[in-house]
PDB file of C-alpha atoms in Angstrom:
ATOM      1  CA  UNK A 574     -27.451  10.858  -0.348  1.00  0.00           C
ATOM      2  CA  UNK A 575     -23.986   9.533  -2.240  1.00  0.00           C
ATOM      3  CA  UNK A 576     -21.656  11.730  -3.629  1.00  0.00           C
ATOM      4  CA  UNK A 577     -20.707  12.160  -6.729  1.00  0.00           C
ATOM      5  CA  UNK A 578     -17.777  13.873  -8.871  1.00  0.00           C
ATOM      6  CA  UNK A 579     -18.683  15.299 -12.108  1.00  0.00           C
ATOM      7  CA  UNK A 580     -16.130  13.724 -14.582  1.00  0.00           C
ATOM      8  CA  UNK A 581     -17.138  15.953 -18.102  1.00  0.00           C
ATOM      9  CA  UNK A 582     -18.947  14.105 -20.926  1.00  0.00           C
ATOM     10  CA  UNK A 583     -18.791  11.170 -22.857  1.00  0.00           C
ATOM     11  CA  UNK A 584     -17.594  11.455 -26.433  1.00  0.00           C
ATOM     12  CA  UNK A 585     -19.902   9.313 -28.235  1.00  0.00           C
ATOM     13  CA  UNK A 586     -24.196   9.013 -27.239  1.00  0.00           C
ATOM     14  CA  UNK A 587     -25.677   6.245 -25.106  1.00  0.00           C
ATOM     15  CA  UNK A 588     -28.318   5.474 -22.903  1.00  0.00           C
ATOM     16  CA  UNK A 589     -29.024   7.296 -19.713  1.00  0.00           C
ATOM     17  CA  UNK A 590     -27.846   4.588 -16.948  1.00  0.00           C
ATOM     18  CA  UNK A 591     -30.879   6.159 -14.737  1.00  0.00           C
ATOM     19  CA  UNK A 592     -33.709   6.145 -17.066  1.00  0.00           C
ATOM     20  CA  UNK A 593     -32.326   4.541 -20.268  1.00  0.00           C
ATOM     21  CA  UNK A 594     -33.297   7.466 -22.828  1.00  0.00           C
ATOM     22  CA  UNK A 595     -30.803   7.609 -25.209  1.00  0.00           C
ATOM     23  CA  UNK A 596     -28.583  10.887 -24.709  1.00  0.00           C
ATOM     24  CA  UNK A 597     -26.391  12.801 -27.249  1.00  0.00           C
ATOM     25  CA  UNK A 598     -24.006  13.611 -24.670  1.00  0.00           C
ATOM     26  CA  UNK A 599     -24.052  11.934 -21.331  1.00  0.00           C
ATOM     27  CA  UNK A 600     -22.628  13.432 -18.315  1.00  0.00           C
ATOM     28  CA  UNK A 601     -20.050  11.270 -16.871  1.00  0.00           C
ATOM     29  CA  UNK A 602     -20.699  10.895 -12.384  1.00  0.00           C
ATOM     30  CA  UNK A 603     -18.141   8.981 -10.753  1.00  0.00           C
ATOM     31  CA  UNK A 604     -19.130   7.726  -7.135  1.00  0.00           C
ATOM     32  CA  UNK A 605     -17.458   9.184  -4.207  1.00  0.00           C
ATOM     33  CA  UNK A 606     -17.042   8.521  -0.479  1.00  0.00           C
ATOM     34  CA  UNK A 607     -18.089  10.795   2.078  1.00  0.00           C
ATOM     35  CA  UNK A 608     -14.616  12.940   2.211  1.00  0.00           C
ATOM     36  CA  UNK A 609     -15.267  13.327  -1.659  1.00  0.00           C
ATOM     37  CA  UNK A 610     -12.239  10.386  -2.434  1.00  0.00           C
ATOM     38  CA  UNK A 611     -13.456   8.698  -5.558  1.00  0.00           C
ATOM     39  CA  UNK A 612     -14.380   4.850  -5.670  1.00  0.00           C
ATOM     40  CA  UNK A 613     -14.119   4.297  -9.763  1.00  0.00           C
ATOM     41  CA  UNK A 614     -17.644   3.596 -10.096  1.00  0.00           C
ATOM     42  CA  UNK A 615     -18.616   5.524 -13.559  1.00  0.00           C
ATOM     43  CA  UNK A 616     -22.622   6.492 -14.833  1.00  0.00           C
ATOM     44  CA  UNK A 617     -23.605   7.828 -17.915  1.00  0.00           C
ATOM     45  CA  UNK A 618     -26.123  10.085 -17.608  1.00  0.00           C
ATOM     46  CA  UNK A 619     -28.611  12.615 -19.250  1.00  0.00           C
ATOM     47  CA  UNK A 620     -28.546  15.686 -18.188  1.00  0.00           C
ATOM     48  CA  UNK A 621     -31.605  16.161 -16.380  1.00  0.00           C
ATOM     49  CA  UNK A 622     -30.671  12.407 -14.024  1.00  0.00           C
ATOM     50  CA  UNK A 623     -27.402  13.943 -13.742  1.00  0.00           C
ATOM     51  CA  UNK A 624     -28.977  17.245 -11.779  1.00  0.00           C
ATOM     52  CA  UNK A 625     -31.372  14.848 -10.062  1.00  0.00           C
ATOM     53  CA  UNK A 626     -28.557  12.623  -8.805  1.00  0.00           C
ATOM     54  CA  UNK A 627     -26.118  15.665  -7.838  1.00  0.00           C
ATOM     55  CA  UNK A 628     -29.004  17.417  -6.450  1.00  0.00           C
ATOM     56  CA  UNK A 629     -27.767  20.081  -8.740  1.00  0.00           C
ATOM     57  CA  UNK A 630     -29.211  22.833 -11.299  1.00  0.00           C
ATOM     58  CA  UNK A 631     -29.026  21.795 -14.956  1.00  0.00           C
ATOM     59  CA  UNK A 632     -26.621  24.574 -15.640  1.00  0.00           C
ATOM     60  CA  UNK A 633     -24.514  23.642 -12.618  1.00  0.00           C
ATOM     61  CA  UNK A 634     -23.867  19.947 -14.018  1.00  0.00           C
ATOM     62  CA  UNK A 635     -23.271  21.621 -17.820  1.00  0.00           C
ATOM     63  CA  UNK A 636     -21.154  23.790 -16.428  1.00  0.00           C
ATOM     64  CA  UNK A 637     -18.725  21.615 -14.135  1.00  0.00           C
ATOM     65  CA  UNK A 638     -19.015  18.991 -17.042  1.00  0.00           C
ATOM     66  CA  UNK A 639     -17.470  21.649 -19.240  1.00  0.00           C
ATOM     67  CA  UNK A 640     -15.195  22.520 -16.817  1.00  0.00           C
ATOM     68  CA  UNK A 641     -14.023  19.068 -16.494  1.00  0.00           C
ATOM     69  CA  UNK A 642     -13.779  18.338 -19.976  1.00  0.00           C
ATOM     70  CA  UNK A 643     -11.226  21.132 -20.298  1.00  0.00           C
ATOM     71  CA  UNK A 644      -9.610  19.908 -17.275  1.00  0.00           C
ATOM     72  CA  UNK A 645      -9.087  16.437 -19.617  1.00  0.00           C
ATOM     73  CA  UNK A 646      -7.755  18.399 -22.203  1.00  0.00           C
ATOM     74  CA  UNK A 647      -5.533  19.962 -20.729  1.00  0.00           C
ATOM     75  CA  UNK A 648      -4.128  17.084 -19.200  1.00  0.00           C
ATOM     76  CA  UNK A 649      -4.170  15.240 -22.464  1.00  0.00           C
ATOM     77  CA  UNK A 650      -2.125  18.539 -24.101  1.00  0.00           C
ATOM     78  CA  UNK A 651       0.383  18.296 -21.523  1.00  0.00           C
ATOM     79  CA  UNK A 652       0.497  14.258 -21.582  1.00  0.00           C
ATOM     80  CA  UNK A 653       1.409  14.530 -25.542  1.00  0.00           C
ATOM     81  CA  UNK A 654       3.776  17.357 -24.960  1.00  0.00           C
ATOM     82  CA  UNK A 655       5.590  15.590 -21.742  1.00  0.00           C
ATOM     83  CA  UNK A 656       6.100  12.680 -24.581  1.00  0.00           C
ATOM     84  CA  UNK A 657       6.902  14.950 -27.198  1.00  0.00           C
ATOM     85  CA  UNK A 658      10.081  15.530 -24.934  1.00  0.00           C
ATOM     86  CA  UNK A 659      10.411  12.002 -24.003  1.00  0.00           C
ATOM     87  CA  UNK A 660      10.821  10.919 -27.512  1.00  0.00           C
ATOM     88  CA  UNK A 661      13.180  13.699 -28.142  1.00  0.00           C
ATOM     89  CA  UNK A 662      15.583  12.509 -25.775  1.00  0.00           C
ATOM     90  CA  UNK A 663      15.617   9.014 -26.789  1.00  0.00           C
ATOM     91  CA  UNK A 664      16.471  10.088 -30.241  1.00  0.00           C
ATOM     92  CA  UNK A 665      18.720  12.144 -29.231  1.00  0.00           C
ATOM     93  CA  UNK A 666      20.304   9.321 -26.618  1.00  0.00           C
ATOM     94  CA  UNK A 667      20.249   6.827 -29.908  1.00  0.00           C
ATOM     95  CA  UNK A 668      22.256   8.688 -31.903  1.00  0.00           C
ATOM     96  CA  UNK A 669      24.833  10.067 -29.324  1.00  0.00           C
ATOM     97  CA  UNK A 670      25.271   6.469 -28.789  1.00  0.00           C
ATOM     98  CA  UNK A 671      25.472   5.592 -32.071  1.00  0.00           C
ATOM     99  CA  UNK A 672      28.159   8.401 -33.334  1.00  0.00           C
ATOM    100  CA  UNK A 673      30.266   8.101 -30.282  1.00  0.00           C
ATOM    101  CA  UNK A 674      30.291   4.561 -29.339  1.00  0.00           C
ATOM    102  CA  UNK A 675      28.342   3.034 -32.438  1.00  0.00           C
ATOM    103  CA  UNK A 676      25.829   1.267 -29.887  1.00  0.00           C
ATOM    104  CA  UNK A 677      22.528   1.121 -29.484  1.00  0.00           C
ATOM    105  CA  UNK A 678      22.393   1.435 -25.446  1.00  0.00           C
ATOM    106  CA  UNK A 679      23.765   2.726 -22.776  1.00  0.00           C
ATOM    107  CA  UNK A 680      24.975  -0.605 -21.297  1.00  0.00           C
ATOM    108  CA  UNK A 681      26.490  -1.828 -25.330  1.00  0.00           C
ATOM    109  CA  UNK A 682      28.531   1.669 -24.594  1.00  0.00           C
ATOM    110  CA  UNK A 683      29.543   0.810 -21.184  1.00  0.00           C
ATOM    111  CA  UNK A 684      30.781  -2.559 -22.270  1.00  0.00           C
ATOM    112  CA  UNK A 685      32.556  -1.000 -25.423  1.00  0.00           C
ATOM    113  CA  UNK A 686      34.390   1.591 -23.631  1.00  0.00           C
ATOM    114  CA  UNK A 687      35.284  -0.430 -20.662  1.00  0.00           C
ATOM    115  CA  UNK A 688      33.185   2.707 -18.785  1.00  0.00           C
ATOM    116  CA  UNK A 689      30.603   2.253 -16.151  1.00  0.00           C
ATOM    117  CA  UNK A 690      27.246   2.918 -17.467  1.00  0.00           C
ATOM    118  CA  UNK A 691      26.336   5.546 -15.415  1.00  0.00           C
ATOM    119  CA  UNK A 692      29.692   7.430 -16.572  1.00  0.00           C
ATOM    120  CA  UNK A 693      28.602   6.970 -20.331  1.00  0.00           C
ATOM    121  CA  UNK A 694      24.838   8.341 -19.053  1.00  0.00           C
ATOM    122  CA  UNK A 695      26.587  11.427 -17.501  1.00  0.00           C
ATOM    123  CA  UNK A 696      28.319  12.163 -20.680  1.00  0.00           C
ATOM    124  CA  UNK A 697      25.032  12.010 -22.184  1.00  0.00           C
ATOM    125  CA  UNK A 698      23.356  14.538 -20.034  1.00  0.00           C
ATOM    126  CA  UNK A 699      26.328  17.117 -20.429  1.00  0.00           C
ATOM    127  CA  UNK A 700      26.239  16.446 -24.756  1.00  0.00           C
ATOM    128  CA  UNK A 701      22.621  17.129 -24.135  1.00  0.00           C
ATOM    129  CA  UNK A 702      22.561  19.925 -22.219  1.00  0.00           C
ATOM    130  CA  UNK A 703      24.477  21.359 -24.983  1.00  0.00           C
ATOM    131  CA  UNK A 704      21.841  20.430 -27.746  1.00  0.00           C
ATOM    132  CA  UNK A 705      19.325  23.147 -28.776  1.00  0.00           C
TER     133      UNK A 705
END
């Protein structure tokens, strides 16, 4: 019997990949190996071939799907809030640079203040450590 890793469900309808009925919302299995590692292989599924396949209960495969889907958003939450604070610190780097060296880089403000770069990025780090 293969493996499989219950991956959450799909966000739009589509056929069953098993029997073909279309579904509303298919349960997304993802092919494992036998230590559970998966091998990127993706089915859409109904729920009832999804329990069949798993050898699972229905509410077993609604219930990990569920579980996975809030696992996704989660990690989609903390993806947009990890760039959130990526984007804050380029804007921030942009205009340092631009008020105290009036460049657009790190490297334009090495070469304009006869500083190595990595001294102009340190002063960076300290100005923005300050920065609420």
């Amino acid at each position: 019997m293969e493996t499989y890793i219950i991956r959450g469900t799909a966000g739009r309808p589509a056929d069953c990949d098993a029997c073909q009925k279309p579904v509303q919302r298919p349960i997304i299995l993802e092919t494992a190996d036998r230590a559970g590692s998966p091998l990127g292989h993706h089915s859409h599924l109904g729920l009832d071939c999804a329990a069949r396949r798993t050898g699972k209960d229905r509410k077993v495969v609604e219930a990990e799907a569920e579980r996975a889907n809030e696992r996704r958003r989660e990690a989609e939450r903390h993806a947009a809030r990890q760039e959130a604070v990526r984007l804050r610190i380029v804007r921030l780097e942009r205009q340092w640079l631009q008020e105290t060296y009036g460049a657009d880089d790190m490297f334009d403000a090495a070469e304009k203040s006869g500083k190595d770069w990595e001294v102009v990025w340190e002063e960076f780090n300290e100005w923005e450590e300050t920065q609420p």
